[in-house]
Amino acid sequence: MLKIPAGVSNKHVHLSEKDLAILFGPNYQLTHFKDLGQPGQFASEEKADLIGPKGTISNVRVLGPTRGQTQVEISRTDSFKLGLNPPVRDSGDVKGSEPITIKGPEGSIDLKEGVIIAKRHIHITPDLAEKYGLKDKQMIEVSCTGPRALTFGQVLVRVSENFRLEFHVDIDEANAAFLKNDDIVVANI
C-alpha cells in the first residue's frame, strides 16, 4: 500500500524572469517566505493581483524559483470570481488556456494564455514508482478517509528524481474531502 502525504495548493503565480522584472522592477529577485513540499520550490514574500473580466483577486502569492513561462494556477471557485473558464491541465501545459492581467507594484502584464486549474497529481521518485509499478503520466485513483472520505479519480502520476512523494490537490478538492497538508492518502494500485 502506497501512503502519500497530501499537499494542498491555493491559487498562485509562477513568473518568468521577464515578467518578474515588469511586475516588481528590473533585476528583482524573489524573497524566500517558506519552503514548499517539493525540493527547491518556495513561496515568496511577493504577491500580485489577478484581474479577470468579472473581478479581481488581490495578494496572490508568487512561487519560486522563476520559470521559463508565466503561469497562473487557480481553483474552480476562483475562476467564478475572475470570470474565467480555465482548462484542467498539467502544470506547464498552458497553450490555449485562459488570458489574465497580473498587476504588481511596478507594472502589469496581460497574459494571452497561462491560467489553468492544475490537474490533481502525485509527485514520486523513479525508485518508488518502480517499486509500486507506476509510470510517468499514468492515471490512478487516490483515496482518503475521514468524515468526508473520498476517492479522487484521474490522478496524474509525475515521476522525477527531483520530486519528493506528495499528492497535490487544489483548495476546492481539499475542502471537499476535509484534507489538509500532510494528511495521508492511499494510492489505489
PDB file of C-alpha atoms in Angstrom:
ATOM      1  CA  MET A   1       0.000   0.000   0.000  1.00  0.00           C
ATOM      2  CA  LEU A   2       1.431   3.347  -1.079  1.00  0.00           C
ATOM      3  CA  LYS A   3       0.717   6.022   1.552  1.00  0.00           C
ATOM      4  CA  ILE A   4       1.228   9.591   0.353  1.00  0.00           C
ATOM      5  CA  PRO A   5       1.236  12.892   2.263  1.00  0.00           C
ATOM      6  CA  ALA A   6      -1.135  15.492   0.834  1.00  0.00           C
ATOM      7  CA  GLY A   7      -0.080  18.942  -0.306  1.00  0.00           C
ATOM      8  CA  VAL A   8      -2.888  21.456  -0.682  1.00  0.00           C
ATOM      9  CA  SER A   9      -2.320  24.130  -3.300  1.00  0.00           C
ATOM     10  CA  ASN A  10      -4.009  27.512  -3.099  1.00  0.00           C
ATOM     11  CA  LYS A  11      -4.112  29.974  -6.004  1.00  0.00           C
ATOM     12  CA  HIS A  12      -0.637  31.129  -7.018  1.00  0.00           C
ATOM     13  CA  VAL A  13       1.512  32.614  -9.754  1.00  0.00           C
ATOM     14  CA  HIS A  14       4.699  31.295 -11.377  1.00  0.00           C
ATOM     15  CA  LEU A  15       6.598  34.106 -13.131  1.00  0.00           C
ATOM     16  CA  SER A  16       9.189  34.181 -15.876  1.00  0.00           C
ATOM     17  CA  GLU A  17      12.264  36.365 -15.253  1.00  0.00           C
ATOM     18  CA  LYS A  18      10.962  38.867 -17.834  1.00  0.00           C
ATOM     19  CA  ASP A  19       7.531  39.154 -16.224  1.00  0.00           C
ATOM     20  CA  LEU A  20       9.048  39.330 -12.713  1.00  0.00           C
ATOM     21  CA  ALA A  21      11.021  42.411 -13.855  1.00  0.00           C
ATOM     22  CA  ILE A  22       7.887  44.046 -15.286  1.00  0.00           C
ATOM     23  CA  LEU A  23       5.816  43.447 -12.146  1.00  0.00           C
ATOM     24  CA  PHE A  24       8.463  44.116  -9.490  1.00  0.00           C
ATOM     25  CA  GLY A  25      11.258  46.064 -11.214  1.00  0.00           C
ATOM     26  CA  PRO A  26      14.480  45.392 -13.136  1.00  0.00           C
ATOM     27  CA  ASN A  27      16.824  42.716 -11.740  1.00  0.00           C
ATOM     28  CA  TYR A  28      14.308  41.903  -8.997  1.00  0.00           C
ATOM     29  CA  GLN A  29      14.855  38.698  -7.003  1.00  0.00           C
ATOM     30  CA  LEU A  30      12.063  36.815  -5.224  1.00  0.00           C
ATOM     31  CA  THR A  31      12.261  36.894  -1.424  1.00  0.00           C
ATOM     32  CA  HIS A  32      12.004  33.481   0.252  1.00  0.00           C
ATOM     33  CA  PHE A  33       8.981  33.188   2.581  1.00  0.00           C
ATOM     34  CA  LYS A  34       8.787  29.407   3.179  1.00  0.00           C
ATOM     35  CA  ASP A  35       9.793  26.146   1.558  1.00  0.00           C
ATOM     36  CA  LEU A  36       7.176  24.070  -0.239  1.00  0.00           C
ATOM     37  CA  GLY A  37       6.910  20.281  -0.300  1.00  0.00           C
ATOM     38  CA  GLN A  38       8.935  19.822  -3.468  1.00  0.00           C
ATOM     39  CA  PRO A  39      12.725  20.318  -3.274  1.00  0.00           C
ATOM     40  CA  GLY A  40      13.849  23.778  -4.385  1.00  0.00           C
ATOM     41  CA  GLN A  41      10.299  25.178  -4.574  1.00  0.00           C
ATOM     42  CA  PHE A  42       9.281  28.023  -2.281  1.00  0.00           C
ATOM     43  CA  ALA A  43       6.564  30.522  -1.534  1.00  0.00           C
ATOM     44  CA  SER A  44       7.895  34.055  -1.849  1.00  0.00           C
ATOM     45  CA  GLU A  45       7.033  37.186   0.091  1.00  0.00           C
ATOM     46  CA  GLU A  46       5.876  38.735  -3.174  1.00  0.00           C
ATOM     47  CA  LYS A  47       2.214  38.913  -4.127  1.00  0.00           C
ATOM     48  CA  ALA A  48       0.354  40.128  -7.211  1.00  0.00           C
ATOM     49  CA  ASP A  49      -3.229  40.910  -8.188  1.00  0.00           C
ATOM     50  CA  LEU A  50      -5.120  38.767 -10.705  1.00  0.00           C
ATOM     51  CA  ILE A  51      -7.553  40.770 -12.820  1.00  0.00           C
ATOM     52  CA  GLY A  52     -10.190  38.962 -14.862  1.00  0.00           C
ATOM     53  CA  PRO A  53     -13.192  40.132 -16.869  1.00  0.00           C
ATOM     54  CA  LYS A  54     -15.549  39.943 -13.850  1.00  0.00           C
ATOM     55  CA  GLY A  55     -13.358  40.630 -10.851  1.00  0.00           C
ATOM     56  CA  THR A  56     -10.006  40.843  -9.107  1.00  0.00           C
ATOM     57  CA  ILE A  57      -8.277  38.598  -6.597  1.00  0.00           C
ATOM     58  CA  SER A  58      -5.684  40.605  -4.684  1.00  0.00           C
ATOM     59  CA  ASN A  59      -2.486  39.496  -2.954  1.00  0.00           C
ATOM     60  CA  VAL A  60      -1.938  36.179  -4.727  1.00  0.00           C
ATOM     61  CA  ARG A  61       1.310  34.525  -3.680  1.00  0.00           C
ATOM     62  CA  VAL A  62       4.164  34.260  -6.202  1.00  0.00           C
ATOM     63  CA  LEU A  63       6.044  30.949  -6.063  1.00  0.00           C
ATOM     64  CA  GLY A  64       9.708  30.494  -6.836  1.00  0.00           C
ATOM     65  CA  PRO A  65      12.018  29.939  -8.427  1.00  0.00           C
ATOM     66  CA  THR A  66      11.150  31.721 -11.673  1.00  0.00           C
ATOM     67  CA  ARG A  67      10.157  29.610 -14.665  1.00  0.00           C
ATOM     68  CA  GLY A  68      10.552  29.788 -18.413  1.00  0.00           C
ATOM     69  CA  GLN A  69       6.911  30.812 -18.851  1.00  0.00           C
ATOM     70  CA  THR A  70       4.465  32.666 -16.605  1.00  0.00           C
ATOM     71  CA  GLN A  71       1.567  30.541 -15.363  1.00  0.00           C
ATOM     72  CA  VAL A  72      -1.357  31.148 -13.002  1.00  0.00           C
ATOM     73  CA  GLU A  73      -2.981  28.263 -11.115  1.00  0.00           C
ATOM     74  CA  ILE A  74      -6.418  28.856  -9.625  1.00  0.00           C
ATOM     75  CA  SER A  75      -9.321  26.770  -8.346  1.00  0.00           C
ATOM     76  CA  ARG A  76     -12.736  26.476  -9.976  1.00  0.00           C
ATOM     77  CA  THR A  77     -14.148  28.736  -7.242  1.00  0.00           C
ATOM     78  CA  ASP A  78     -11.507  31.377  -8.060  1.00  0.00           C
ATOM     79  CA  SER A  79     -12.471  31.161 -11.742  1.00  0.00           C
ATOM     80  CA  PHE A  80     -16.040  32.259 -10.937  1.00  0.00           C
ATOM     81  CA  LYS A  81     -14.817  35.401  -9.154  1.00  0.00           C
ATOM     82  CA  LEU A  82     -12.489  36.268 -12.038  1.00  0.00           C
ATOM     83  CA  GLY A  83     -14.991  35.410 -14.777  1.00  0.00           C
ATOM     84  CA  LEU A  84     -12.759  32.803 -16.404  1.00  0.00           C
ATOM     85  CA  ASN A  85     -13.191  29.227 -17.594  1.00  0.00           C
ATOM     86  CA  PRO A  86      -9.682  27.743 -17.425  1.00  0.00           C
ATOM     87  CA  PRO A  87      -8.932  24.190 -18.527  1.00  0.00           C
ATOM     88  CA  VAL A  88      -7.798  21.462 -16.126  1.00  0.00           C
ATOM     89  CA  ARG A  89      -4.189  20.835 -17.129  1.00  0.00           C
ATOM     90  CA  ASP A  90      -0.840  19.519 -16.002  1.00  0.00           C
ATOM     91  CA  SER A  91       1.432  22.302 -14.774  1.00  0.00           C
ATOM     92  CA  GLY A  92       3.279  23.914 -17.681  1.00  0.00           C
ATOM     93  CA  ASP A  93       0.627  22.990 -20.271  1.00  0.00           C
ATOM     94  CA  VAL A  94      -0.778  26.464 -20.885  1.00  0.00           C
ATOM     95  CA  LYS A  95      -1.216  26.522 -24.684  1.00  0.00           C
ATOM     96  CA  GLY A  96      -4.709  27.775 -25.468  1.00  0.00           C
ATOM     97  CA  SER A  97      -5.531  28.373 -21.781  1.00  0.00           C
ATOM     98  CA  GLU A  98      -7.252  31.470 -20.372  1.00  0.00           C
ATOM     99  CA  PRO A  99      -5.845  35.019 -20.520  1.00  0.00           C
ATOM    100  CA  ILE A 100      -5.493  37.275 -17.477  1.00  0.00           C
ATOM    101  CA  THR A 101      -3.963  40.549 -16.311  1.00  0.00           C
ATOM    102  CA  ILE A 102      -1.416  40.335 -13.491  1.00  0.00           C
ATOM    103  CA  LYS A 103      -0.621  43.534 -11.589  1.00  0.00           C
ATOM    104  CA  GLY A 104       2.416  44.046  -9.396  1.00  0.00           C
ATOM    105  CA  PRO A 105       3.784  47.093  -7.564  1.00  0.00           C
ATOM    106  CA  GLU A 106       5.830  48.276 -10.568  1.00  0.00           C
ATOM    107  CA  GLY A 107       3.672  47.318 -13.541  1.00  0.00           C
ATOM    108  CA  SER A 108       1.259  44.867 -15.083  1.00  0.00           C
ATOM    109  CA  ILE A 109       1.201  42.212 -17.784  1.00  0.00           C
ATOM    110  CA  ASP A 110      -1.613  40.983 -19.997  1.00  0.00           C
ATOM    111  CA  LEU A 111      -1.108  37.249 -20.432  1.00  0.00           C
ATOM    112  CA  LYS A 112      -2.685  35.977 -23.653  1.00  0.00           C
ATOM    113  CA  GLU A 113      -2.729  32.469 -22.135  1.00  0.00           C
ATOM    114  CA  GLY A 114      -1.485  30.936 -18.905  1.00  0.00           C
ATOM    115  CA  VAL A 115      -4.379  30.402 -16.475  1.00  0.00           C
ATOM    116  CA  ILE A 116      -5.145  26.784 -15.600  1.00  0.00           C
ATOM    117  CA  ILE A 117      -6.763  24.671 -12.931  1.00  0.00           C
ATOM    118  CA  ALA A 118      -3.980  22.260 -12.043  1.00  0.00           C
ATOM    119  CA  LYS A 119      -4.714  18.596 -12.637  1.00  0.00           C
ATOM    120  CA  ARG A 120      -4.544  16.653  -9.358  1.00  0.00           C
ATOM    121  CA  HIS A 121      -1.314  14.668  -9.315  1.00  0.00           C
ATOM    122  CA  ILE A 122       1.265  12.821  -7.287  1.00  0.00           C
ATOM    123  CA  HIS A 123       4.968  13.568  -7.285  1.00  0.00           C
ATOM    124  CA  ILE A 124       7.061  10.431  -6.942  1.00  0.00           C
ATOM    125  CA  THR A 125      10.712   9.402  -7.392  1.00  0.00           C
ATOM    126  CA  PRO A 126      11.677   6.800 -10.027  1.00  0.00           C
ATOM    127  CA  ASP A 127      12.664   4.249  -7.334  1.00  0.00           C
ATOM    128  CA  LEU A 128       9.278   4.456  -5.596  1.00  0.00           C
ATOM    129  CA  ALA A 129       7.431   4.479  -8.912  1.00  0.00           C
ATOM    130  CA  GLU A 130       9.193   1.285  -9.964  1.00  0.00           C
ATOM    131  CA  LYS A 131       8.546  -0.363  -6.588  1.00  0.00           C
ATOM    132  CA  TYR A 132       4.796   0.289  -6.927  1.00  0.00           C
ATOM    133  CA  GLY A 133       4.558  -0.319 -10.692  1.00  0.00           C
ATOM    134  CA  LEU A 134       3.771   3.295 -11.565  1.00  0.00           C
ATOM    135  CA  LYS A 135       4.759   5.088 -14.769  1.00  0.00           C
ATOM    136  CA  ASP A 136       5.123   8.773 -15.573  1.00  0.00           C
ATOM    137  CA  LYS A 137       1.855  10.275 -16.962  1.00  0.00           C
ATOM    138  CA  GLN A 138      -0.174   7.256 -15.749  1.00  0.00           C
ATOM    139  CA  MET A 139      -3.601   7.999 -14.251  1.00  0.00           C
ATOM    140  CA  ILE A 140      -4.564   6.366 -10.938  1.00  0.00           C
ATOM    141  CA  GLU A 141      -7.044   6.738  -8.079  1.00  0.00           C
ATOM    142  CA  VAL A 142      -6.172   8.062  -4.628  1.00  0.00           C
ATOM    143  CA  SER A 143      -8.396   7.700  -1.544  1.00  0.00           C
ATOM    144  CA  CYS A 144      -8.639   9.485   1.777  1.00  0.00           C
ATOM    145  CA  THR A 145     -10.542   8.620   4.931  1.00  0.00           C
ATOM    146  CA  GLY A 146     -12.314  10.798   7.471  1.00  0.00           C
ATOM    147  CA  PRO A 147     -15.721  12.436   7.817  1.00  0.00           C
ATOM    148  CA  ARG A 148     -15.765  13.281   4.086  1.00  0.00           C
ATOM    149  CA  ALA A 149     -13.903  10.199   2.796  1.00  0.00           C
ATOM    150  CA  LEU A 150     -13.357  10.470  -0.921  1.00  0.00           C
ATOM    151  CA  THR A 151     -11.719   8.683  -3.840  1.00  0.00           C
ATOM    152  CA  PHE A 152     -10.054  11.008  -6.336  1.00  0.00           C
ATOM    153  CA  GLY A 153     -10.044   9.668  -9.898  1.00  0.00           C
ATOM    154  CA  GLN A 154      -7.856  10.820 -12.768  1.00  0.00           C
ATOM    155  CA  VAL A 155      -4.803  11.480 -10.587  1.00  0.00           C
ATOM    156  CA  LEU A 156      -1.763  12.105 -12.773  1.00  0.00           C
ATOM    157  CA  VAL A 157       1.494  10.366 -11.815  1.00  0.00           C
ATOM    158  CA  ARG A 158       4.571  12.571 -12.252  1.00  0.00           C
ATOM    159  CA  VAL A 159       7.925  10.812 -11.901  1.00  0.00           C
ATOM    160  CA  SER A 160      11.242  12.607 -11.389  1.00  0.00           C
ATOM    161  CA  GLU A 161      14.458  12.313  -9.380  1.00  0.00           C
ATOM    162  CA  ASN A 162      13.783  15.907  -8.305  1.00  0.00           C
ATOM    163  CA  PHE A 163      10.497  15.084  -6.558  1.00  0.00           C
ATOM    164  CA  ARG A 164       9.505  14.207  -3.024  1.00  0.00           C
ATOM    165  CA  LEU A 165       6.485  11.921  -2.554  1.00  0.00           C
ATOM    166  CA  GLU A 166       3.368  14.112  -2.342  1.00  0.00           C
ATOM    167  CA  PHE A 167      -0.267  14.191  -3.532  1.00  0.00           C
ATOM    168  CA  HIS A 168      -1.237  17.629  -4.845  1.00  0.00           C
ATOM    169  CA  VAL A 169      -4.823  18.871  -4.907  1.00  0.00           C
ATOM    170  CA  ASP A 170      -6.212  22.376  -5.092  1.00  0.00           C
ATOM    171  CA  ILE A 171      -8.059  24.079  -2.269  1.00  0.00           C
ATOM    172  CA  ASP A 172     -11.517  23.177  -3.636  1.00  0.00           C
ATOM    173  CA  GLU A 173     -10.671  19.481  -3.774  1.00  0.00           C
ATOM    174  CA  ALA A 174      -9.045  19.536  -0.340  1.00  0.00           C
ATOM    175  CA  ASN A 175     -12.020  21.275   1.230  1.00  0.00           C
ATOM    176  CA  ALA A 176     -14.449  18.754  -0.283  1.00  0.00           C
ATOM    177  CA  ALA A 177     -12.542  15.926   1.434  1.00  0.00           C
ATOM    178  CA  PHE A 178     -11.536  17.783   4.629  1.00  0.00           C
ATOM    179  CA  LEU A 179      -7.884  17.271   3.583  1.00  0.00           C
ATOM    180  CA  LYS A 180      -5.058  19.426   4.888  1.00  0.00           C
ATOM    181  CA  ASN A 181      -1.315  19.490   4.318  1.00  0.00           C
ATOM    182  CA  ASP A 182       0.471  16.298   5.377  1.00  0.00           C
ATOM    183  CA  ASP A 183      -2.735  14.238   5.796  1.00  0.00           C
ATOM    184  CA  ILE A 184      -2.115  10.740   4.459  1.00  0.00           C
ATOM    185  CA  VAL A 185      -3.909   9.418   1.393  1.00  0.00           C
ATOM    186  CA  VAL A 186      -3.579   5.980  -0.218  1.00  0.00           C
ATOM    187  CA  ALA A 187      -2.907   5.195  -3.875  1.00  0.00           C
ATOM    188  CA  ASN A 188      -5.356   2.587  -5.196  1.00  0.00           C
ATOM    189  CA  ILE A 189      -2.907   0.485  -7.197  1.00  0.00           C
TER     190      ILE A 189
END
